[in-house]
Coordinates of C-alpha atoms in Angstrom, one line a residue:
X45 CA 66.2 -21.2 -68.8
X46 CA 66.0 -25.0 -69.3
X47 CA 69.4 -25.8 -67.1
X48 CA 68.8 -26.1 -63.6
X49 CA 71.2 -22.5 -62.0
X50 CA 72.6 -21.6 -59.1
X51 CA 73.4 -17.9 -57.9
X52 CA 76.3 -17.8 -54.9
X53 CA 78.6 -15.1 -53.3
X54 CA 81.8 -14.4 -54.4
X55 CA 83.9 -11.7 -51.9
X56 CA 87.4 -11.6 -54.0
X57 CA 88.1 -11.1 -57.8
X58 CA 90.9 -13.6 -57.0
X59 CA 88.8 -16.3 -57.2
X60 CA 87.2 -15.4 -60.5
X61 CA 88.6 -16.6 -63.8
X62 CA 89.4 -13.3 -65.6
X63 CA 88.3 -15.4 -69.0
X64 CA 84.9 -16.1 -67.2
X65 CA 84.5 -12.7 -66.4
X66 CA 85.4 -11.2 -69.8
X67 CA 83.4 -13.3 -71.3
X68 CA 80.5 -11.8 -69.9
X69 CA 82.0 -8.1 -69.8
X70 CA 82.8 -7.8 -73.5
X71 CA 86.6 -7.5 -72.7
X72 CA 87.4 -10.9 -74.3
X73 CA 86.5 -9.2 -77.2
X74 CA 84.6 -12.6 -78.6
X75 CA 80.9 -11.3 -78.7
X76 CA 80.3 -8.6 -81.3
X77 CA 76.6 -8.1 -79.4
X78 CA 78.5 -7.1 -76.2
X79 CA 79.4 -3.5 -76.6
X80 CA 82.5 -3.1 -73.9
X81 CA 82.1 -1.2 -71.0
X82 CA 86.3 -1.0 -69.4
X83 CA 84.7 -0.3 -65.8
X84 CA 83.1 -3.8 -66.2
X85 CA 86.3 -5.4 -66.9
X86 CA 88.6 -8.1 -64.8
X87 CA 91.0 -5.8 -65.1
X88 CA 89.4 -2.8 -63.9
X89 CA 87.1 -4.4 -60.7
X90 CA 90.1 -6.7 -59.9
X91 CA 92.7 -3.6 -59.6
X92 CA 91.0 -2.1 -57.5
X93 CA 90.5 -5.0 -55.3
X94 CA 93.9 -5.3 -55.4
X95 CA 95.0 -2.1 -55.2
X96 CA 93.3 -1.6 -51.3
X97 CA 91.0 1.3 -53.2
X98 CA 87.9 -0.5 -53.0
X99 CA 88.1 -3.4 -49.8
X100 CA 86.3 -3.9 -46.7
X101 CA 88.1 -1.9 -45.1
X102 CA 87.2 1.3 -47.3
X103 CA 84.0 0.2 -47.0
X104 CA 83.5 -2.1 -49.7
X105 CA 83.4 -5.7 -49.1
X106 CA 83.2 -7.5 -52.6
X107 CA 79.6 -9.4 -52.8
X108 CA 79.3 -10.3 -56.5
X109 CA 76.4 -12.5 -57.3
X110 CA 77.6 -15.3 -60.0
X111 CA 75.2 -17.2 -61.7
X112 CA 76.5 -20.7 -62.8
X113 CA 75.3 -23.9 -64.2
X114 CA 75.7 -27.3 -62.8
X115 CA 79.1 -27.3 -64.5
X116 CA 80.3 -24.4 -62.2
X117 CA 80.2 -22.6 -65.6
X118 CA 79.5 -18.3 -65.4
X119 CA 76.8 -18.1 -67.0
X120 CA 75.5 -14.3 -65.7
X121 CA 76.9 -12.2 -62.6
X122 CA 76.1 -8.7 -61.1
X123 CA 79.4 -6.4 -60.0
X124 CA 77.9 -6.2 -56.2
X125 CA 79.7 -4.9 -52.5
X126 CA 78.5 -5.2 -48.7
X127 CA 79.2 -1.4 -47.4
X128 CA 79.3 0.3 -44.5
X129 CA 79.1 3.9 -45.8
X130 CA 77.8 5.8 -48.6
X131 CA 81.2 7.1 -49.9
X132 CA 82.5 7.1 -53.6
X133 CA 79.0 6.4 -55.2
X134 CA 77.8 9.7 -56.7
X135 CA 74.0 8.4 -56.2
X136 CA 73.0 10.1 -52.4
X137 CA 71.5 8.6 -50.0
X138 CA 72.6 9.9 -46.7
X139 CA 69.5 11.7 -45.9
X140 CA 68.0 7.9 -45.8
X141 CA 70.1 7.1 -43.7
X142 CA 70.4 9.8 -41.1
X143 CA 66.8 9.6 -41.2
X144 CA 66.3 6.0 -40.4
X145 CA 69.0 5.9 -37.7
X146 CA 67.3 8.8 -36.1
X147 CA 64.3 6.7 -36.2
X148 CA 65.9 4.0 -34.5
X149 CA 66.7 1.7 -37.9
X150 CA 70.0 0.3 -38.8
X151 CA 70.9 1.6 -42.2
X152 CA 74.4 -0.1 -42.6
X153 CA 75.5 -2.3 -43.9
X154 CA 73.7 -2.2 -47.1
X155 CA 74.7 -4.0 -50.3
X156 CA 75.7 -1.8 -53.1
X157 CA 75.5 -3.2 -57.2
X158 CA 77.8 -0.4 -58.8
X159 CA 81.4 0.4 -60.1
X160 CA 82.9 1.6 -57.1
X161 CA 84.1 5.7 -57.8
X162 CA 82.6 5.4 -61.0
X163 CA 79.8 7.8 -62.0
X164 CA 79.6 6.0 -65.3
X165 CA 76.5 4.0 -67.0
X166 CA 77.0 0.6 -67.5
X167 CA 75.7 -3.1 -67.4
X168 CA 75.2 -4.2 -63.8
X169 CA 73.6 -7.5 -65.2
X170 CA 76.3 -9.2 -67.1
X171 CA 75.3 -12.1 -69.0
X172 CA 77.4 -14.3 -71.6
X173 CA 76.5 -14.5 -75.0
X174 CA 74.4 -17.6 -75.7
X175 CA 72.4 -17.2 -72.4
X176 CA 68.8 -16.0 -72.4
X177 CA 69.1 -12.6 -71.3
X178 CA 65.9 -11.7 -69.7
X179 CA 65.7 -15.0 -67.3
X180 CA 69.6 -14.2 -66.1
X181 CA 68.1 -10.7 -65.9
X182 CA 65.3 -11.7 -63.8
X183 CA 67.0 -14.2 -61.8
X184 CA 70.2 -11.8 -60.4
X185 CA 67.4 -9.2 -59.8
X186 CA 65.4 -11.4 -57.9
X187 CA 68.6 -12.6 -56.0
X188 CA 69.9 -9.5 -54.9
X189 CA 66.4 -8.9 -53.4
X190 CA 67.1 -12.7 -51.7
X191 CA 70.3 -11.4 -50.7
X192 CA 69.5 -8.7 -49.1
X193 CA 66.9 -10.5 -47.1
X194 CA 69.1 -13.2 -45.5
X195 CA 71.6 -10.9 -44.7
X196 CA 68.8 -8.6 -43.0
X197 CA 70.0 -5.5 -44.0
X198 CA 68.6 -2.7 -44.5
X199 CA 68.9 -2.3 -48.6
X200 CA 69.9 -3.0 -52.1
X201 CA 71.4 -0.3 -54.2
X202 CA 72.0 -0.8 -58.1
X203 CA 73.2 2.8 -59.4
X204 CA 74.0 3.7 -63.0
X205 CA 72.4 1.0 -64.5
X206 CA 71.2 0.9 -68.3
X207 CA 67.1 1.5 -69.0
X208 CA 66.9 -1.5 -70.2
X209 CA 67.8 -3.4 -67.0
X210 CA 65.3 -1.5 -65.5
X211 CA 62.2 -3.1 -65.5
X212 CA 63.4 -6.6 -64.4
X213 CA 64.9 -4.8 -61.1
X214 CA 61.3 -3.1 -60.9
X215 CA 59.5 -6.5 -60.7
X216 CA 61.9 -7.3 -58.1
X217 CA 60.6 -4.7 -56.0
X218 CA 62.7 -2.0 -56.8
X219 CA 62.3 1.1 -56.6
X220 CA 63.4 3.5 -59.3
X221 CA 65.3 6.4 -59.5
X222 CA 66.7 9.1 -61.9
X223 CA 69.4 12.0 -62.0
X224 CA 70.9 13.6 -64.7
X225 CA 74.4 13.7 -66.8
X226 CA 76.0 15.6 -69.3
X227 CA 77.4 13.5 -72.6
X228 CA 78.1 14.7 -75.8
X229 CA 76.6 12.6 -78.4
X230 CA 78.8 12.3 -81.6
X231 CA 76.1 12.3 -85.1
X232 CA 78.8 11.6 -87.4
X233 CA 80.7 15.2 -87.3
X234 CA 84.3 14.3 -89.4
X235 CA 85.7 16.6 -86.5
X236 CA 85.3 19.3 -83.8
X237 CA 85.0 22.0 -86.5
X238 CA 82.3 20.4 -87.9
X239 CA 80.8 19.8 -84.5
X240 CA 80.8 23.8 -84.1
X241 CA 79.2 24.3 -87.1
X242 CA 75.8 23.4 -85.5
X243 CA 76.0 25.9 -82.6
X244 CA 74.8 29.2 -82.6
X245 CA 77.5 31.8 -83.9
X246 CA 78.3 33.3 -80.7
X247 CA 78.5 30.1 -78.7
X248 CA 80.7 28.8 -81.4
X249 CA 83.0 32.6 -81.3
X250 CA 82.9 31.9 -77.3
X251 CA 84.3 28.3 -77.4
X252 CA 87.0 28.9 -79.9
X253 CA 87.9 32.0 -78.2
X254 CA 88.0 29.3 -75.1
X255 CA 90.2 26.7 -76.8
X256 CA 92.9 29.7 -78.0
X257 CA 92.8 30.8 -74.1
X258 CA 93.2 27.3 -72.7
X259 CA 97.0 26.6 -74.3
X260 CA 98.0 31.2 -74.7
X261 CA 100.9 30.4 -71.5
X262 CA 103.1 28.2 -74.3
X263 CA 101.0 25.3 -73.0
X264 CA 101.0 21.8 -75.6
X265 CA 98.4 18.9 -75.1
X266 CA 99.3 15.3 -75.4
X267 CA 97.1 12.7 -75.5
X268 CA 99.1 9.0 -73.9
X269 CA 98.0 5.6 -74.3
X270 CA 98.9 2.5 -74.1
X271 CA 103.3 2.1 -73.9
X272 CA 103.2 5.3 -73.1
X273 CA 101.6 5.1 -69.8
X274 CA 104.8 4.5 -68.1
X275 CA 105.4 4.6 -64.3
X276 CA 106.8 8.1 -64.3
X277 CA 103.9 9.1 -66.5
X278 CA 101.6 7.9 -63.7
X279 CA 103.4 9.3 -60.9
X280 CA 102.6 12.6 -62.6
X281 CA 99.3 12.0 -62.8
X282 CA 98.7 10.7 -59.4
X283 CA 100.4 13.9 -58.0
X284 CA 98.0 15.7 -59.8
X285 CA 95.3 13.6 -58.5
X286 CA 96.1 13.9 -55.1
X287 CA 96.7 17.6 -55.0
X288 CA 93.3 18.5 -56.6
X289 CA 91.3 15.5 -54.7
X290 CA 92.7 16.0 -51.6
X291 CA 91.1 19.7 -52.1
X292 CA 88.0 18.6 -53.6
X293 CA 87.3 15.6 -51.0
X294 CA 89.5 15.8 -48.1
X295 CA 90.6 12.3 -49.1
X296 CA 90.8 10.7 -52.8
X297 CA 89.8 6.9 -53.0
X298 CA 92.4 5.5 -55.2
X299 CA 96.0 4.7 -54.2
X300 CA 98.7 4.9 -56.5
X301 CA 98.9 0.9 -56.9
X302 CA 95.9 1.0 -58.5
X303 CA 97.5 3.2 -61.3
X304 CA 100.1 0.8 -61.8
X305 CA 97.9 -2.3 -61.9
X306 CA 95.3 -0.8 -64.7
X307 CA 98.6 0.8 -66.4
X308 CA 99.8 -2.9 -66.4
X309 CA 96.1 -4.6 -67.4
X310 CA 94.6 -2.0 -69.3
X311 CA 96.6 0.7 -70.6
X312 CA 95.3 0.3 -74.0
X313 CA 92.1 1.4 -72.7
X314 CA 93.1 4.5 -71.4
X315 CA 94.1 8.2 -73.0
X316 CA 95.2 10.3 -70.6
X317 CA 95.4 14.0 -71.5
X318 CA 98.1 15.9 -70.4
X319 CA 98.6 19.7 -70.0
X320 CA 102.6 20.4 -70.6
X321 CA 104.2 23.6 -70.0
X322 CA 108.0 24.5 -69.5
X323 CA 108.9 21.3 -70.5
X324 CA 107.0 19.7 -67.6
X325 CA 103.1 18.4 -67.1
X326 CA 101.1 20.5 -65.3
X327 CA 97.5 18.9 -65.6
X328 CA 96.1 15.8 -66.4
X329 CA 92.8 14.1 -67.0
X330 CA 92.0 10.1 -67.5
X331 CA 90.0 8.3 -69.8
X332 CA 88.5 4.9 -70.4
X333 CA 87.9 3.7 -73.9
X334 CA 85.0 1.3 -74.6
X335 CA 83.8 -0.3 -77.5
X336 CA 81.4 3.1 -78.3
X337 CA 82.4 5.5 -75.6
X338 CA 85.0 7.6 -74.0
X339 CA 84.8 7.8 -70.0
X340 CA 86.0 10.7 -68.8
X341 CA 86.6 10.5 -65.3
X342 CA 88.7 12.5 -62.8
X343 CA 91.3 15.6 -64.1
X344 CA 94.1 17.4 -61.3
X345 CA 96.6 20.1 -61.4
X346 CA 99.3 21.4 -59.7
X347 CA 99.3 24.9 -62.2
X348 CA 96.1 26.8 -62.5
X349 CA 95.3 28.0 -65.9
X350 CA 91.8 30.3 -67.3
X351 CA 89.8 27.2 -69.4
X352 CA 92.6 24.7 -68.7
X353 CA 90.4 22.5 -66.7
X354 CA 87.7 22.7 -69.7
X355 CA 90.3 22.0 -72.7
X356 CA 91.3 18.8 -70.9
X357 CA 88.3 17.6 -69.6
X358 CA 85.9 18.6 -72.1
X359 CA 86.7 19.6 -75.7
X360 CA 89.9 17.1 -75.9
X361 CA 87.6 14.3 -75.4
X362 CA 85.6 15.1 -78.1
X363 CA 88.4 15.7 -80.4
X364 CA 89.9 12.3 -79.3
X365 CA 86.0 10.5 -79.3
X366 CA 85.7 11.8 -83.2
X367 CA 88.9 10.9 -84.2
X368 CA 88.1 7.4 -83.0
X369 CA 84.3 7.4 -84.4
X370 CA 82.9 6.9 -80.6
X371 CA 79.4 7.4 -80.0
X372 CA 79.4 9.4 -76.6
X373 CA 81.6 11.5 -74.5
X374 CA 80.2 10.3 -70.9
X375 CA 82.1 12.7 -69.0
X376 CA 81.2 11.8 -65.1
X377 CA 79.0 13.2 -62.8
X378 CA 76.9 16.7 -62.3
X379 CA 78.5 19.5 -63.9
X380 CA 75.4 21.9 -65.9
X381 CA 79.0 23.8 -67.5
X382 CA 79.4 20.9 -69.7
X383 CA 75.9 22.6 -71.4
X384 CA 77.8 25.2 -72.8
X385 CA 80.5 23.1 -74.1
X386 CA 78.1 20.9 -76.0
X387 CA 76.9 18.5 -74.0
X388 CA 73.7 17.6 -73.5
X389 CA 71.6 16.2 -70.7
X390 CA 70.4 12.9 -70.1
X391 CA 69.1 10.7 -67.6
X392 CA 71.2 8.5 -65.6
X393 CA 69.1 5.4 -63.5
X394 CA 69.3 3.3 -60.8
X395 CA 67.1 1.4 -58.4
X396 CA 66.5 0.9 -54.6
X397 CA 65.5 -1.9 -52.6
X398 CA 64.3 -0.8 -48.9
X399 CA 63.4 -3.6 -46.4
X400 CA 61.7 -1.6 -43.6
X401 CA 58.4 -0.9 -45.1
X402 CA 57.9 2.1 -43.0
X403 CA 60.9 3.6 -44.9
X404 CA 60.2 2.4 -48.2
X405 CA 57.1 4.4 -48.0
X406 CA 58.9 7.3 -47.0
X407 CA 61.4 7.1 -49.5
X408 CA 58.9 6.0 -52.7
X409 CA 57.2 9.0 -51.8
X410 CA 60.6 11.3 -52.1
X411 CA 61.5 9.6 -55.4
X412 CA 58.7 9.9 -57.0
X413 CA 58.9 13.8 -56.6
X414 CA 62.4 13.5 -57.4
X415 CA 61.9 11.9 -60.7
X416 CA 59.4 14.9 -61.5
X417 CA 61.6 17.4 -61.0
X418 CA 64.5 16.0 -62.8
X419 CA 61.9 15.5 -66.1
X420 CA 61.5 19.2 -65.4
X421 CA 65.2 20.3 -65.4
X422 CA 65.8 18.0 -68.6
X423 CA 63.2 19.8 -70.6
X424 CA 64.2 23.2 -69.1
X425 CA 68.0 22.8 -70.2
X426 CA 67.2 20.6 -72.7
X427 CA 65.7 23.9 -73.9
X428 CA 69.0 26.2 -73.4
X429 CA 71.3 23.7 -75.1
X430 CA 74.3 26.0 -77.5
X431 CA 73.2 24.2 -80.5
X432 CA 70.9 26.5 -83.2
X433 CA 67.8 26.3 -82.7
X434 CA 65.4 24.5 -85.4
X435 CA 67.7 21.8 -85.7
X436 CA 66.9 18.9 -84.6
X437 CA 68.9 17.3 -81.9
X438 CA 69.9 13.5 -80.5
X439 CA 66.7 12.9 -78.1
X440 CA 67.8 11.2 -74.7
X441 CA 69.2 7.9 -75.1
X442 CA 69.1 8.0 -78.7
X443 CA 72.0 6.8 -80.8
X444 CA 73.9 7.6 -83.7
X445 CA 75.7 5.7 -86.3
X446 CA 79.6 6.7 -86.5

């Protein structure tokens, strides 16, 4: 990179140009070679800023790492927050920490690179078109590991990061790490039929039989987007939110503001699909809409129905993905019942940066049995996947046209 850079802290998406921002994010829509990721957007990071669901006092101080010219012109930036706890990051590591306090270590604050309450793969490095990729690659890497030093604490986190990234992270001295996901992969099926035509015969019996059982209590789906996300429409949802994530987690991370500000920013971006019976919704699950995927992320209720929870979730957004010509179904974190429903597993990354060198022993040691183990249950499910066998299938990370 022949302009002389500089890399600072920014705490607040206030003081970020949202053009600057989408420029590197793909959400201006003016690079074709930028494939948009919504998570990565303005509007997405800056609602829920705004919102008070992701803020210092939640435990995520905004940190993000901007890379400008002499111009004060963005040139690259890394998504990146100063936390006190390891909540709403679906990447564990509270066995490091217990373990290192026990040992007499400080484990927090630690800086986190992510999308905060979003299991979802995606760009951590985020460079504008026109700028050499691989030296803003290597030089937000190398910061965050510069970061983390001056600060003194105890670790740099970057969690569902693409492959690709991977390496320059690595020759920051980061560690690496896998885990698994479940997406479908869409190879040019004209629709879900057609997508059920390559299972096995009593997989595909069991799924339709499924589908039929999901909507037998006179229940109708609707998929909303866009104008139709209207505050009443949200208010539903967000009951339907909190009822099922105050069960699941004890306390959901996202307030009702933040709704209404990405229902405001956004709302062409997101399908919500909605479970109506009786002339009222009962269920509800949100997705996000990128450039080549659908995000599905978090579903609630306040009716229990057999195989409602996998019509919304699961099939819908398949139906919806092929109907739009979307590569991938990413449909959020853990979950081996998505196998059955055609998805397939894949490997998720992320890397680790551990200052005390008596715990980054400890912990390169752990990971690299980890990584073994998830190879292992990739090959083994890979193995039990519903789709008939001698066909070949979509290896992981492999893409398809349409």
């Amino acid at each position: 990179m022949s302009e002389e850079v500089t890399i600072r802290i920014e705490q607040s998406f206030k003081n970020i140009a949202q053009s600057a921002w989408d420029r590197l994010s793909g959400a201006s829509k003016t690079s074709e070679s930028t494939a948009y990721n919504p998570f990565n957007s303005w509007a997405y990071l800056s609602s829920l800023e705004e919102s008070g669901s992701a803020t210092a006092k939640t435990g995520w101080m905004g940190h993000h790492l901007l890379m400008e010219n002499e111009a004060g012109q963005l040139l690259a930036a890394m998504p990146c927050y100063l936390k006190n706890n390891s909540q709403g990051e679906y990447v564990f590591d509270h066995g490091w920490a217990d373990a290192f306090e026990r040992a007499g270590g400080r484990y927090y604050p630690k800086l986190q690179a992510s999308i905060p309450f979003t299991p979802a793969t995606g760009p951590r490095l985020m460079v504008a078109p026109g700028v050499d990729q691989m030296s803003a690659y290597d030089a937000l890497s190398g910061g965050l590991a510069e970061v983390a030093k001056k600060l003194g604490v105890s670790s740099a986190h970057v969690t569902f990061l693409p492959e690709a990234e991977q390496q320059s992270f690595e020759e920051a001295g980061f560690m690496p790490r896998t885990d698994q996901q479940f997406h479908f992969i869409n190879e040019g099926y004209a629709n879900h039929d057609a997508f059920l035509e390559t299972l096995a015969s009593r997989k595909r019996k069991t799924l339709r039989k499924e589908r039929r059982s999901a909507v037998e209590n006179g229940i109708s789906i609707d998929w909303l987007t866009g104008k139709e996300l209207t505050e009443d429409i949200w208010d539903q949802f967000f009951a339907f939110y909190m009822d099922t994530g105050s069960r699941k987690w004890g306390r959901p991370y996202l307030t009702r503001q933040f709704y209404a500000l990405i229902g405001e920013r956004m709302a062409d971006d997101i399908l919500l699909v909605m479970a109506k019976r009786n002339g009222r919704y009962v269920a509800g699950a949100i997705n996000f809409i990128g450039s080549e995927v659908l995000f599905g992320r978090h579903w609630g209720c306040v009716e229990e129905h057999p195989f409602l929870h996998f019509e919304v979730c699961y099939h819908q957004a398949i139906d919806f993905a092929l109907s739009k010509g979307l590569k991938k179904v990413e449909a959020g974190a853990q979950g081996e019942h998505k196998l059955a429903r055609g998805y397939q597993p894949v490997t998720t990354h992320s890397a680790h940066y551990i200052s005390h060198p008596g715990l980054r022993r400890a912990i390169a040691d752990y990971l690299e049995h980890e990584r073994r183990e998830v190879a292992h249950a990739q090959e083994y499910l890979g193995e039990h996947t519903p789709f008939r066998k001698g066909e070949r299938q979509p290896r992981d990370g492999e893409e398809f046209d349409g």
